[in-house]
Structures are given as C-alpha cells and as structure tokens.
C-alpha cells in the first residue's frame, strides 16, 4: 500500500511570501498526482492534476512539480484567499484506488 | 455549470443502513467516472469508491469494501452510495465528485458537491 506524507503539517507565512508544500510517496509512483485546496466549510477544489498541470481557472501562482516519490506544490506569492488546507492525492493501480495525503495547513503568520 | 447535489444523510444507529444520492447536472453524466469521498469532522479526506462511466467497473477502499456499494443510474443522472452495517467511525461528511476526464478514469476529481452529513450514533 502506497502512503503519502505531506510536510510540513502547518506552514505559517505572510501574504506575498512563497509557499512550498511537499508530498512524498512511500514508493515510486506514476504522475497521476493531484493537489487540492480546501477552505473551511467548503468542498475541495482541484488545483493541479498529473503532477504539474493547472486545472481550469487556477491562477498561475500555483504550480506543481515532481516525479517518482517527491512532489511539490508551490504558491509563488500568497494571496489572502490562499490560506487553506492543501491535500495531495494519488491514483494507485495495484490495488486500484485513490490515496490522499494528510494535508498541509497554510495559515497566516 | 456543473452541479453535484448530495442528499440522504442524517442520523442513523450503528449497524443500520443508509443510501446516499448525488444528482448531477451541467454535463453529460453518462460519460464520466464518479467518486465518493468522505471527511470526518476536523479530519482529512478519505476516498471511498469509484464507478466507471457505464457502471460496470467499481473499486473500493479497504475500509468500506463489503459494506458500501457504489452504483449509478445514467437515465436519472444520479450516483448512489449504499451504506450497510454502519459504524460510529463512518460519521463523516460524504462528497460525490466527478472525475477529470470522460470514459477512462483519471482518478483526479475536478468537480465536487457540497456534501451530505452522516452521523452514526445510538
């Protein structure tokens, strides 16, 4: 079973700063990795799919990178609306399924 | 615009059953794989199940395999989750979500409903 680990658990930053969120898989995986943003009381929103592709309507300040076991979500300059919890998510083929990471909370410093 | 509206949640006793529904609109429901994902209060996201666009292929998380059944009625644009033998740890907000792509599941979820709350308590 593939396990996703996200770090840090909490990231305290100020608006305008750069945020770098990490997602690590317990073994080498495909690039079917996605990133989601979730704000309190809201459903998750897809930000990045296939590790590095921005979903429709997602601002360019969000970018994804990585392969193998290490993936990164970068927010180049935090806007006030970006303070939220971010989850990475992976499709697994054997067994077929989906795994979410535990999340990284980005809060205001 | 794409809309997913879940219903069917509520308070249920342990070991009882509940069926959740998710009505879709704004896209061609019959061509997209669909998922159920849940979130316990204050916790992270847990994927539960996916169903292929035609309803033939279904896959489940180990935590619900044998107790939950995903199904769909493409004539009604509706996704279902039949939940049996419910436990206190099934207490969560249940989301339905549409896959990113048509036909072949990418297992990456583009659109989500607002969720329906299930509370399992005696």
mmCIF file with all atom_site columns, C-alpha atoms in Angstrom:
data_model
loop_
_atom_site.group_PDB
_atom_site.id
_atom_site.type_symbol
_atom_site.label_atom_id
_atom_site.label_alt_id
_atom_site.label_comp_id
_atom_site.label_asym_id
_atom_site.label_entity_id
_atom_site.label_seq_id
_atom_site.pdbx_PDB_ins_code
_atom_site.Cartn_x
_atom_site.Cartn_y
_atom_site.Cartn_z
_atom_site.occupancy
_atom_site.B_iso_or_equiv
_atom_site.pdbx_formal_charge
_atom_site.auth_seq_id
_atom_site.auth_comp_id
_atom_site.auth_asym_id
_atom_site.auth_atom_id
_atom_site.pdbx_PDB_model_num
ATOM 1   C CA . UNK A 1 1   ? 0.000   0.000  0.000   1.00 0.00 ? 1   UNK A CA 1
ATOM 2   C CA . UNK A 1 2   ? 1.356   3.389  -1.005  1.00 0.00 ? 2   UNK A CA 1
ATOM 3   C CA . UNK A 1 3   ? 1.333   6.028  1.719   1.00 0.00 ? 3   UNK A CA 1
ATOM 4   C CA . UNK A 1 4   ? 1.527   9.759  1.037   1.00 0.00 ? 4   UNK A CA 1
ATOM 5   C CA . UNK A 1 5   ? 3.257   12.014 3.540   1.00 0.00 ? 5   UNK A CA 1
ATOM 6   C CA . UNK A 1 6   ? 2.850   15.774 3.424   1.00 0.00 ? 6   UNK A CA 1
ATOM 7   C CA . UNK A 1 7   ? 5.182   18.274 5.027   1.00 0.00 ? 7   UNK A CA 1
ATOM 8   C CA . UNK A 1 8   ? 5.110   20.462 6.854   1.00 0.00 ? 8   UNK A CA 1
ATOM 9   C CA . UNK A 1 9   ? 1.858   19.816 8.674   1.00 0.00 ? 9   UNK A CA 1
ATOM 10  C CA . UNK A 1 10  ? 1.443   23.564 9.122   1.00 0.00 ? 10  UNK A CA 1
ATOM 11  C CA . UNK A 1 11  ? 3.099   26.381 7.234   1.00 0.00 ? 11  UNK A CA 1
ATOM 12  C CA . UNK A 1 12  ? 2.853   29.856 8.722   1.00 0.00 ? 12  UNK A CA 1
ATOM 13  C CA . UNK A 1 13  ? 3.532   32.575 6.170   1.00 0.00 ? 13  UNK A CA 1
ATOM 14  C CA . UNK A 1 14  ? 2.615   36.150 5.356   1.00 0.00 ? 14  UNK A CA 1
ATOM 15  C CA . UNK A 1 15  ? 0.777   37.365 2.254   1.00 0.00 ? 15  UNK A CA 1
ATOM 16  C CA . UNK A 1 16  ? 3.238   37.869 -0.578  1.00 0.00 ? 16  UNK A CA 1
ATOM 17  C CA . UNK A 1 17  ? 5.559   35.116 0.574   1.00 0.00 ? 17  UNK A CA 1
ATOM 18  C CA . UNK A 1 18  ? 6.334   31.956 -1.355  1.00 0.00 ? 18  UNK A CA 1
ATOM 19  C CA . UNK A 1 19  ? 4.845   28.677 -0.126  1.00 0.00 ? 19  UNK A CA 1
ATOM 20  C CA . UNK A 1 20  ? 6.466   25.335 -0.847  1.00 0.00 ? 20  UNK A CA 1
ATOM 21  C CA . UNK A 1 21  ? 4.465   22.247 0.092   1.00 0.00 ? 21  UNK A CA 1
ATOM 22  C CA . UNK A 1 22  ? 5.865   18.747 -0.117  1.00 0.00 ? 22  UNK A CA 1
ATOM 23  C CA . UNK A 1 23  ? 4.164   15.428 -0.834  1.00 0.00 ? 23  UNK A CA 1
ATOM 24  C CA . UNK A 1 24  ? 6.230   12.264 -0.605  1.00 0.00 ? 24  UNK A CA 1
ATOM 25  C CA . UNK A 1 25  ? 5.148   8.774  -1.633  1.00 0.00 ? 25  UNK A CA 1
ATOM 26  C CA . UNK A 1 26  ? 6.341   5.638  0.133   1.00 0.00 ? 26  UNK A CA 1
ATOM 27  C CA . UNK A 1 27  ? 7.391   4.194  -3.230  1.00 0.00 ? 27  UNK A CA 1
ATOM 28  C CA . UNK A 1 28  ? 7.902   5.445  -6.728  1.00 0.00 ? 28  UNK A CA 1
ATOM 29  C CA . UNK A 1 29  ? 4.581   6.302  -8.303  1.00 0.00 ? 29  UNK A CA 1
ATOM 30  C CA . UNK A 1 30  ? 3.085   7.412  -11.578 1.00 0.00 ? 30  UNK A CA 1
ATOM 31  C CA . UNK A 1 31  ? 2.432   11.068 -12.256 1.00 0.00 ? 31  UNK A CA 1
ATOM 32  C CA . UNK A 1 32  ? -1.286  10.686 -11.568 1.00 0.00 ? 32  UNK A CA 1
ATOM 33  C CA . UNK A 1 33  ? -0.814  13.048 -8.666  1.00 0.00 ? 33  UNK A CA 1
ATOM 34  C CA . UNK A 1 34  ? -3.207  15.875 -7.898  1.00 0.00 ? 34  UNK A CA 1
ATOM 35  C CA . UNK A 1 35  ? -3.306  18.769 -5.469  1.00 0.00 ? 35  UNK A CA 1
ATOM 36  C CA . UNK A 1 36  ? -6.468  20.169 -3.882  1.00 0.00 ? 36  UNK A CA 1
ATOM 37  C CA . UNK A 1 37  ? -7.222  23.248 -1.833  1.00 0.00 ? 37  UNK A CA 1
ATOM 38  C CA . UNK A 1 38  ? -9.879  23.183 0.853   1.00 0.00 ? 38  UNK A CA 1
ATOM 39  C CA . UNK A 1 39  ? -11.163 26.153 2.798   1.00 0.00 ? 39  UNK A CA 1
ATOM 40  C CA . UNK A 1 40  ? -13.279 25.820 5.962   1.00 0.00 ? 40  UNK A CA 1
ATOM 41  C CA . UNK A 1 41  ? -16.852 24.820 5.191   1.00 0.00 ? 41  UNK A CA 1
ATOM 42  C CA . UNK A 1 42  ? -16.106 24.270 1.508   1.00 0.00 ? 42  UNK A CA 1
ATOM 43  C CA . UNK A 1 43  ? -15.559 21.276 -0.728  1.00 0.00 ? 43  UNK A CA 1
ATOM 44  C CA . UNK A 1 44  ? -12.047 20.635 -2.036  1.00 0.00 ? 44  UNK A CA 1
ATOM 45  C CA . UNK A 1 45  ? -11.003 22.351 -5.249  1.00 0.00 ? 45  UNK A CA 1
ATOM 46  C CA . UNK A 1 46  ? -8.717  20.732 -7.789  1.00 0.00 ? 46  UNK A CA 1
ATOM 47  C CA . UNK A 1 47  ? -5.615  22.859 -8.351  1.00 0.00 ? 47  UNK A CA 1
ATOM 48  C CA . UNK A 1 48  ? -3.111  20.619 -10.117 1.00 0.00 ? 48  UNK A CA 1
ATOM 49  C CA . UNK A 1 49  ? -3.508  17.335 -11.969 1.00 0.00 ? 49  UNK A CA 1
ATOM 50  C CA . UNK A 1 50  ? -0.915  14.944 -13.370 1.00 0.00 ? 50  UNK A CA 1
ATOM 51  C CA . UNK A 1 51  ? 1.640   16.498 -11.001 1.00 0.00 ? 51  UNK A CA 1
ATOM 52  C CA . UNK A 1 52  ? 2.189   19.693 -12.953 1.00 0.00 ? 52  UNK A CA 1
ATOM 53  C CA . UNK A 1 53  ? -0.902  20.716 -14.926 1.00 0.00 ? 53  UNK A CA 1
ATOM 54  C CA . UNK A 1 54  ? -3.022  23.560 -13.600 1.00 0.00 ? 54  UNK A CA 1
ATOM 55  C CA . UNK A 1 55  ? -6.726  22.864 -13.615 1.00 0.00 ? 55  UNK A CA 1
ATOM 56  C CA . UNK A 1 56  ? -9.026  25.203 -15.484 1.00 0.00 ? 56  UNK A CA 1
ATOM 57  C CA . UNK A 1 57  ? -9.376  28.592 -13.797 1.00 0.00 ? 57  UNK A CA 1
ATOM 58  C CA . UNK A 1 58  ? -6.499  28.137 -11.365 1.00 0.00 ? 58  UNK A CA 1
ATOM 59  C CA . UNK A 1 59  ? -4.208  31.186 -11.085 1.00 0.00 ? 59  UNK A CA 1
ATOM 60  C CA . UNK A 1 60  ? -0.690  30.953 -12.457 1.00 0.00 ? 60  UNK A CA 1
ATOM 61  C CA . UNK A 1 61  ? 0.808   31.494 -8.998  1.00 0.00 ? 61  UNK A CA 1
ATOM 62  C CA . UNK A 1 62  ? 0.020   27.830 -8.305  1.00 0.00 ? 62  UNK A CA 1
ATOM 63  C CA . UNK A 1 63  ? 2.446   25.342 -9.797  1.00 0.00 ? 63  UNK A CA 1
ATOM 64  C CA . UNK A 1 64  ? 3.193   21.679 -9.322  1.00 0.00 ? 64  UNK A CA 1
ATOM 65  C CA . UNK A 1 65  ? 6.314   19.671 -9.950  1.00 0.00 ? 65  UNK A CA 1
ATOM 66  C CA . UNK A 1 66  ? 7.972   16.395 -9.157  1.00 0.00 ? 66  UNK A CA 1
ATOM 67  C CA . UNK A 1 67  ? 8.124   12.764 -10.113 1.00 0.00 ? 67  UNK A CA 1
ATOM 68  C CA . UNK A 1 68  ? 8.963   9.396  -8.627  1.00 0.00 ? 68  UNK A CA 1
ATOM 69  C CA . UNK A 1 69  ? 8.436   9.793  -4.898  1.00 0.00 ? 69  UNK A CA 1
ATOM 70  C CA . UNK A 1 70  ? 8.728   13.559 -4.375  1.00 0.00 ? 70  UNK A CA 1
ATOM 71  C CA . UNK A 1 71  ? 6.185   16.145 -5.468  1.00 0.00 ? 71  UNK A CA 1
ATOM 72  C CA . UNK A 1 72  ? 5.875   19.833 -4.699  1.00 0.00 ? 72  UNK A CA 1
ATOM 73  C CA . UNK A 1 73  ? 3.125   22.415 -4.803  1.00 0.00 ? 73  UNK A CA 1
ATOM 74  C CA . UNK A 1 74  ? 4.429   25.967 -4.979  1.00 0.00 ? 74  UNK A CA 1
ATOM 75  C CA . UNK A 1 75  ? 2.418   29.126 -4.458  1.00 0.00 ? 75  UNK A CA 1
ATOM 76  C CA . UNK A 1 76  ? 4.673   31.858 -5.774  1.00 0.00 ? 76  UNK A CA 1
ATOM 77  C CA . UNK A 1 77  ? 3.179   34.757 -3.844  1.00 0.00 ? 77  UNK A CA 1
ATOM 78  C CA . UNK A 1 78  ? 0.465   34.110 -1.281  1.00 0.00 ? 78  UNK A CA 1
ATOM 79  C CA . UNK A 1 79  ? -2.801  35.960 -1.658  1.00 0.00 ? 79  UNK A CA 1
ATOM 80  C CA . UNK A 1 80  ? -5.156  36.316 1.331   1.00 0.00 ? 80  UNK A CA 1
ATOM 81  C CA . UNK A 1 81  ? -7.528  33.764 -0.217  1.00 0.00 ? 81  UNK A CA 1
ATOM 82  C CA . UNK A 1 82  ? -4.773  31.119 -0.405  1.00 0.00 ? 82  UNK A CA 1
ATOM 83  C CA . UNK A 1 83  ? -4.727  30.415 3.319   1.00 0.00 ? 83  UNK A CA 1
ATOM 84  C CA . UNK A 1 84  ? -6.295  26.977 3.447   1.00 0.00 ? 84  UNK A CA 1
ATOM 85  C CA . UNK A 1 85  ? -5.531  23.268 3.736   1.00 0.00 ? 85  UNK A CA 1
ATOM 86  C CA . UNK A 1 86  ? -3.838  21.572 0.791   1.00 0.00 ? 86  UNK A CA 1
ATOM 87  C CA . UNK A 1 87  ? -4.049  17.861 0.040   1.00 0.00 ? 87  UNK A CA 1
ATOM 88  C CA . UNK A 1 88  ? -2.093  15.767 -2.408  1.00 0.00 ? 88  UNK A CA 1
ATOM 89  C CA . UNK A 1 89  ? -3.796  12.747 -3.930  1.00 0.00 ? 89  UNK A CA 1
ATOM 90  C CA . UNK A 1 90  ? -2.576  9.789  -5.912  1.00 0.00 ? 90  UNK A CA 1
ATOM 91  C CA . UNK A 1 91  ? -4.188  7.206  -8.111  1.00 0.00 ? 91  UNK A CA 1
ATOM 92  C CA . UNK A 1 92  ? -2.873  3.701  -7.419  1.00 0.00 ? 92  UNK A CA 1
ATOM 93  C CA . UNK A 1 93  ? -3.138  0.877  -9.910  1.00 0.00 ? 93  UNK A CA 1
ATOM 94  C CA . UNK A 1 94  ? -2.391  -2.136 -7.717  1.00 0.00 ? 94  UNK A CA 1
ATOM 95  C CA . UNK A 1 95  ? -4.703  -2.227 -5.911  1.00 0.00 ? 95  UNK A CA 1
ATOM 96  C CA . UNK A 1 96  ? -6.786  0.175  -7.916  1.00 0.00 ? 96  UNK A CA 1
ATOM 97  C CA . UNK A 1 97  ? -7.780  3.090  -5.787  1.00 0.00 ? 97  UNK A CA 1
ATOM 98  C CA . UNK A 1 98  ? -7.041  6.573  -4.574  1.00 0.00 ? 98  UNK A CA 1
ATOM 99  C CA . UNK A 1 99  ? -4.941  7.803  -1.657  1.00 0.00 ? 99  UNK A CA 1
ATOM 100 C CA . UNK A 1 100 ? -4.962  11.248 -0.084  1.00 0.00 ? 100 UNK A CA 1
ATOM 101 C CA . UNK A 1 101 ? -2.156  12.766 1.912   1.00 0.00 ? 101 UNK A CA 1
ATOM 102 C CA . UNK A 1 102 ? -2.919  14.064 5.419   1.00 0.00 ? 102 UNK A CA 1
ATOM 103 C CA . UNK A 1 103 ? -2.834  17.695 4.325   1.00 0.00 ? 103 UNK A CA 1
ATOM 104 C CA . UNK A 1 104 ? -0.780  20.825 4.923   1.00 0.00 ? 104 UNK A CA 1
ATOM 105 C CA . UNK A 1 105 ? -2.421  23.815 6.527   1.00 0.00 ? 105 UNK A CA 1
ATOM 106 C CA . UNK A 1 106 ? -1.163  27.165 5.283   1.00 0.00 ? 106 UNK A CA 1
ATOM 107 C CA . UNK A 1 107 ? -2.037  29.805 7.816   1.00 0.00 ? 107 UNK A CA 1
ATOM 108 C CA . UNK A 1 108 ? -1.331  33.472 8.283   1.00 0.00 ? 108 UNK A CA 1
ATOM 109 C CA . UNK A 1 109 ? 1.791   34.318 10.239  1.00 0.00 ? 109 UNK A CA 1
ATOM 110 C CA . UNK B 2 1   ? -22.440 24.946 -14.990 1.00 0.00 ? 1   UNK B CA 1
ATOM 111 C CA . UNK B 2 2   ? -21.567 21.647 -13.349 1.00 0.00 ? 2   UNK B CA 1
ATOM 112 C CA . UNK B 2 3   ? -23.555 20.891 -10.230 1.00 0.00 ? 3   UNK B CA 1
ATOM 113 C CA . UNK B 2 4   ? -23.442 17.913 -7.899  1.00 0.00 ? 4   UNK B CA 1
ATOM 114 C CA . UNK B 2 5   ? -26.019 17.788 -5.126  1.00 0.00 ? 5   UNK B CA 1
ATOM 115 C CA . UNK B 2 6   ? -25.790 15.107 -2.466  1.00 0.00 ? 6   UNK B CA 1
ATOM 116 C CA . UNK B 2 7   ? -28.662 14.042 -0.242  1.00 0.00 ? 7   UNK B CA 1
ATOM 117 C CA . UNK B 2 8   ? -29.695 11.214 2.036   1.00 0.00 ? 8   UNK B CA 1
ATOM 118 C CA . UNK B 2 9   ? -27.526 11.944 5.035   1.00 0.00 ? 9   UNK B CA 1
ATOM 119 C CA . UNK B 2 10  ? -28.787 12.034 8.589   1.00 0.00 ? 10  UNK B CA 1
ATOM 120 C CA . UNK B 2 11  ? -28.510 10.399 11.972  1.00 0.00 ? 11  UNK B CA 1
ATOM 121 C CA . UNK B 2 12  ? -28.550 6.605  11.904  1.00 0.00 ? 12  UNK B CA 1
ATOM 122 C CA . UNK B 2 13  ? -27.993 3.941  14.547  1.00 0.00 ? 13  UNK B CA 1
ATOM 123 C CA . UNK B 2 14  ? -24.998 1.611  14.414  1.00 0.00 ? 14  UNK B CA 1
ATOM 124 C CA . UNK B 2 15  ? -25.460 -1.467 12.224  1.00 0.00 ? 15  UNK B CA 1
ATOM 125 C CA . UNK B 2 16  ? -28.252 0.228  10.250  1.00 0.00 ? 16  UNK B CA 1
ATOM 126 C CA . UNK B 2 17  ? -28.193 1.187  6.575   1.00 0.00 ? 17  UNK B CA 1
ATOM 127 C CA . UNK B 2 18  ? -28.397 4.413  4.623   1.00 0.00 ? 18  UNK B CA 1
ATOM 128 C CA . UNK B 2 19  ? -28.400 5.288  0.933   1.00 0.00 ? 19  UNK B CA 1
ATOM 129 C CA . UNK B 2 20  ? -26.854 8.499  -0.303  1.00 0.00 ? 20  UNK B CA 1
ATOM 130 C CA . UNK B 2 21  ? -27.703 10.084 -3.641  1.00 0.00 ? 21  UNK B CA 1
ATOM 131 C CA . UNK B 2 22  ? -25.887 12.601 -5.796  1.00 0.00 ? 22  UNK B CA 1
ATOM 132 C CA . UNK B 2 23  ? -27.782 14.309 -8.606  1.00 0.00 ? 23  UNK B CA 1
ATOM 133 C CA . UNK B 2 24  ? -25.609 15.701 -11.380 1.00 0.00 ? 24  UNK B CA 1
ATOM 134 C CA . UNK B 2 25  ? -26.311 18.459 -13.855 1.00 0.00 ? 25  UNK B CA 1
ATOM 135 C CA . UNK B 2 26  ? -24.450 20.682 -16.288 1.00 0.00 ? 26  UNK B CA 1
ATOM 136 C CA . UNK B 2 27  ? -22.508 17.911 -18.005 1.00 0.00 ? 27  UNK B CA 1
ATOM 137 C CA . UNK B 2 28  ? -23.047 14.573 -19.716 1.00 0.00 ? 28  UNK B CA 1
ATOM 138 C CA . UNK B 2 29  ? -23.242 12.385 -16.613 1.00 0.00 ? 29  UNK B CA 1
ATOM 139 C CA . UNK B 2 30  ? -23.182 9.122  -18.543 1.00 0.00 ? 30  UNK B CA 1
ATOM 140 C CA . UNK B 2 31  ? -19.655 9.692  -19.855 1.00 0.00 ? 31  UNK B CA 1
ATOM 141 C CA . UNK B 2 32  ? -17.808 10.406 -16.608 1.00 0.00 ? 32  UNK B CA 1
ATOM 142 C CA . UNK B 2 33  ? -16.494 8.144  -13.863 1.00 0.00 ? 33  UNK B CA 1
ATOM 143 C CA . UNK B 2 34  ? -17.728 9.236  -10.451 1.00 0.00 ? 34  UNK B CA 1
ATOM 144 C CA . UNK B 2 35  ? -16.335 9.020  -6.931  1.00 0.00 ? 35  UNK B CA 1
ATOM 145 C CA . UNK B 2 36  ? -17.417 9.129  -3.299  1.00 0.00 ? 36  UNK B CA 1
ATOM 146 C CA . UNK B 2 37  ? -15.067 10.761 -0.785  1.00 0.00 ? 37  UNK B CA 1
ATOM 147 C CA . UNK B 2 38  ? -15.694 11.404 2.892   1.00 0.00 ? 38  UNK B CA 1
ATOM 148 C CA . UNK B 2 39  ? -14.291 13.654 5.572   1.00 0.00 ? 39  UNK B CA 1
ATOM 149 C CA . UNK B 2 40  ? -14.718 13.021 9.278   1.00 0.00 ? 40  UNK B CA 1
ATOM 150 C CA . UNK B 2 41  ? -15.181 16.142 11.413  1.00 0.00 ? 41  UNK B CA 1
ATOM 151 C CA . UNK B 2 42  ? -11.884 18.007 11.642  1.00 0.00 ? 42  UNK B CA 1
ATOM 152 C CA . UNK B 2 43  ? -10.051 15.318 9.680   1.00 0.00 ? 43  UNK B CA 1
ATOM 153 C CA . UNK B 2 44  ? -8.635  14.811 6.206   1.00 0.00 ? 44  UNK B CA 1
ATOM 154 C CA . UNK B 2 45  ? -10.128 13.403 3.032   1.00 0.00 ? 45  UNK B CA 1
ATOM 155 C CA . UNK B 2 46  ? -10.752 9.681  2.593   1.00 0.00 ? 46  UNK B CA 1
ATOM 156 C CA . UNK B 2 47  ? -11.571 8.237  -0.803  1.00 0.00 ? 47  UNK B CA 1
ATOM 157 C CA . UNK B 2 48  ? -14.259 5.552  -0.708  1.00 0.00 ? 48  UNK B CA 1
ATOM 158 C CA . UNK B 2 49  ? -15.149 4.329  -4.167  1.00 0.00 ? 49  UNK B CA 1
ATOM 159 C CA . UNK B 2 50  ? -15.171 4.970  -7.902  1.00 0.00 ? 50  UNK B CA 1
ATOM 160 C CA . UNK B 2 51  ? -17.533 3.740  -10.584 1.00 0.00 ? 51  UNK B CA 1
ATOM 161 C CA . UNK B 2 52  ? -16.884 3.717  -14.303 1.00 0.00 ? 52  UNK B CA 1
ATOM 162 C CA . UNK B 2 53  ? -18.994 5.812  -16.651 1.00 0.00 ? 53  UNK B CA 1
ATOM 163 C CA . UNK B 2 54  ? -21.089 2.778  -17.638 1.00 0.00 ? 54  UNK B CA 1
ATOM 164 C CA . UNK B 2 55  ? -21.415 1.383  -14.127 1.00 0.00 ? 55  UNK B CA 1
ATOM 165 C CA . UNK B 2 56  ? -19.543 -1.817 -14.931 1.00 0.00 ? 56  UNK B CA 1
ATOM 166 C CA . UNK B 2 57  ? -16.311 -1.293 -13.021 1.00 0.00 ? 57  UNK B CA 1
ATOM 167 C CA . UNK B 2 58  ? -16.278 -0.409 -9.330  1.00 0.00 ? 58  UNK B CA 1
ATOM 168 C CA . UNK B 2 59  ? -13.406 -0.086 -6.901  1.00 0.00 ? 59  UNK B CA 1
ATOM 169 C CA . UNK B 2 60  ? -13.478 0.468  -3.156  1.00 0.00 ? 60  UNK B CA 1
ATOM 170 C CA . UNK B 2 61  ? -11.275 1.498  -0.274  1.00 0.00 ? 61  UNK B CA 1
ATOM 171 C CA . UNK B 2 62  ? -10.497 -1.382 2.071   1.00 0.00 ? 62  UNK B CA 1
ATOM 172 C CA . UNK B 2 63  ? -12.237 0.468  4.903   1.00 0.00 ? 63  UNK B CA 1
ATOM 173 C CA . UNK B 2 64  ? -15.637 0.116  3.216   1.00 0.00 ? 64  UNK B CA 1
ATOM 174 C CA . UNK B 2 65  ? -15.253 -2.911 0.959   1.00 0.00 ? 65  UNK B CA 1
ATOM 175 C CA . UNK B 2 66  ? -18.070 -5.362 1.557   1.00 0.00 ? 66  UNK B CA 1
ATOM 176 C CA . UNK B 2 67  ? -20.187 -2.797 3.440   1.00 0.00 ? 67  UNK B CA 1
ATOM 177 C CA . UNK B 2 68  ? -20.648 0.024  0.917   1.00 0.00 ? 68  UNK B CA 1
ATOM 178 C CA . UNK B 2 69  ? -21.836 -0.245 -2.687  1.00 0.00 ? 69  UNK B CA 1
ATOM 179 C CA . UNK B 2 70  ? -21.472 2.425  -5.326  1.00 0.00 ? 70  UNK B CA 1
ATOM 180 C CA . UNK B 2 71  ? -23.917 2.499  -8.215  1.00 0.00 ? 71  UNK B CA 1
ATOM 181 C CA . UNK B 2 72  ? -25.345 4.877  -10.769 1.00 0.00 ? 72  UNK B CA 1
ATOM 182 C CA . UNK B 2 73  ? -28.440 5.429  -12.871 1.00 0.00 ? 73  UNK B CA 1
ATOM 183 C CA . UNK B 2 74  ? -27.409 7.275  -16.002 1.00 0.00 ? 74  UNK B CA 1
ATOM 184 C CA . UNK B 2 75  ? -31.038 7.762  -17.041 1.00 0.00 ? 75  UNK B CA 1
ATOM 185 C CA . UNK B 2 76  ? -31.552 9.793  -13.864 1.00 0.00 ? 76  UNK B CA 1
ATOM 186 C CA . UNK B 2 77  ? -28.119 11.478 -13.755 1.00 0.00 ? 77  UNK B CA 1
ATOM 187 C CA . UNK B 2 78  ? -27.751 10.090 -10.265 1.00 0.00 ? 78  UNK B CA 1
ATOM 188 C CA . UNK B 2 79  ? -24.942 8.457  -8.323  1.00 0.00 ? 79  UNK B CA 1
ATOM 189 C CA . UNK B 2 80  ? -25.631 6.363  -5.221  1.00 0.00 ? 80  UNK B CA 1
ATOM 190 C CA . UNK B 2 81  ? -23.796 5.031  -2.205  1.00 0.00 ? 81  UNK B CA 1
ATOM 191 C CA . UNK B 2 82  ? -25.499 2.235  -0.311  1.00 0.00 ? 82  UNK B CA 1
ATOM 192 C CA . UNK B 2 83  ? -24.009 2.021  3.161   1.00 0.00 ? 83  UNK B CA 1
ATOM 193 C CA . UNK B 2 84  ? -24.682 -1.041 5.308   1.00 0.00 ? 84  UNK B CA 1
ATOM 194 C CA . UNK B 2 85  ? -23.553 -2.088 8.778   1.00 0.00 ? 85  UNK B CA 1
ATOM 195 C CA . UNK B 2 86  ? -22.724 1.476  9.667   1.00 0.00 ? 86  UNK B CA 1
ATOM 196 C CA . UNK B 2 87  ? -20.257 2.176  12.464  1.00 0.00 ? 87  UNK B CA 1
ATOM 197 C CA . UNK B 2 88  ? -19.513 5.198  14.597  1.00 0.00 ? 88  UNK B CA 1
ATOM 198 C CA . UNK B 2 89  ? -16.317 5.735  12.601  1.00 0.00 ? 89  UNK B CA 1
ATOM 199 C CA . UNK B 2 90  ? -18.362 6.195  9.426   1.00 0.00 ? 90  UNK B CA 1
ATOM 200 C CA . UNK B 2 91  ? -19.566 9.524  10.815  1.00 0.00 ? 91  UNK B CA 1
ATOM 201 C CA . UNK B 2 92  ? -18.446 11.990 8.151   1.00 0.00 ? 92  UNK B CA 1
ATOM 202 C CA . UNK B 2 93  ? -19.383 14.488 5.511   1.00 0.00 ? 93  UNK B CA 1
ATOM 203 C CA . UNK B 2 94  ? -19.830 12.500 2.302   1.00 0.00 ? 94  UNK B CA 1
ATOM 204 C CA . UNK B 2 95  ? -18.920 14.112 -1.021  1.00 0.00 ? 95  UNK B CA 1
ATOM 205 C CA . UNK B 2 96  ? -19.573 12.939 -4.525  1.00 0.00 ? 96  UNK B CA 1
ATOM 206 C CA . UNK B 2 97  ? -17.071 14.055 -7.121  1.00 0.00 ? 97  UNK B CA 1
ATOM 207 C CA . UNK B 2 98  ? -16.729 13.903 -10.881 1.00 0.00 ? 98  UNK B CA 1
ATOM 208 C CA . UNK B 2 99  ? -13.598 12.598 -12.482 1.00 0.00 ? 99  UNK B CA 1
ATOM 209 C CA . UNK B 2 100 ? -11.417 14.898 -14.519 1.00 0.00 ? 100 UNK B CA 1
ATOM 210 C CA . UNK B 2 101 ? -11.879 13.087 -17.813 1.00 0.00 ? 101 UNK B CA 1
ATOM 211 C CA . UNK B 2 102 ? -14.553 11.234 -19.694 1.00 0.00 ? 102 UNK B CA 1
ATOM 212 C CA . UNK B 2 103 ? -14.613 7.460  -20.030 1.00 0.00 ? 103 UNK B CA 1
ATOM 213 C CA . UNK B 2 104 ? -11.207 6.402  -18.655 1.00 0.00 ? 104 UNK B CA 1
ATOM 214 C CA . UNK B 2 105 ? -10.926 7.373  -15.006 1.00 0.00 ? 105 UNK B CA 1
ATOM 215 C CA . UNK B 2 106 ? -8.012  9.629  -14.210 1.00 0.00 ? 106 UNK B CA 1
ATOM 216 C CA . UNK B 2 107 ? -8.992  9.311  -10.571 1.00 0.00 ? 107 UNK B CA 1
ATOM 217 C CA . UNK B 2 108 ? -8.426  13.001 -10.137 1.00 0.00 ? 108 UNK B CA 1
ATOM 218 C CA . UNK B 2 109 ? -11.548 14.881 -9.127  1.00 0.00 ? 109 UNK B CA 1
ATOM 219 C CA . UNK B 2 110 ? -12.481 18.062 -10.942 1.00 0.00 ? 110 UNK B CA 1
ATOM 220 C CA . UNK B 2 111 ? -15.932 18.843 -9.506  1.00 0.00 ? 111 UNK B CA 1
ATOM 221 C CA . UNK B 2 112 ? -17.283 18.208 -6.028  1.00 0.00 ? 112 UNK B CA 1
ATOM 222 C CA . UNK B 2 113 ? -20.646 18.520 -4.363  1.00 0.00 ? 113 UNK B CA 1
ATOM 223 C CA . UNK B 2 114 ? -21.104 20.285 -1.047  1.00 0.00 ? 114 UNK B CA 1
ATOM 224 C CA . UNK B 2 115 ? -21.520 17.036 0.834   1.00 0.00 ? 115 UNK B CA 1
ATOM 225 C CA . UNK B 2 116 ? -24.146 15.360 2.975   1.00 0.00 ? 116 UNK B CA 1
ATOM 226 C CA . UNK B 2 117 ? -23.520 14.664 6.651   1.00 0.00 ? 117 UNK B CA 1
ATOM 227 C CA . UNK B 2 118 ? -23.894 11.172 8.055   1.00 0.00 ? 118 UNK B CA 1
ATOM 228 C CA . UNK B 2 119 ? -23.856 10.707 11.801  1.00 0.00 ? 119 UNK B CA 1
ATOM 229 C CA . UNK B 2 120 ? -23.791 7.190  13.202  1.00 0.00 ? 120 UNK B CA 1
ATOM 230 C CA . UNK B 2 121 ? -24.905 7.215  16.806  1.00 0.00 ? 121 UNK B CA 1
ATOM 231 C CA . UNK B 2 122 ? -27.182 5.314  19.131  1.00 0.00 ? 122 UNK B CA 1
#
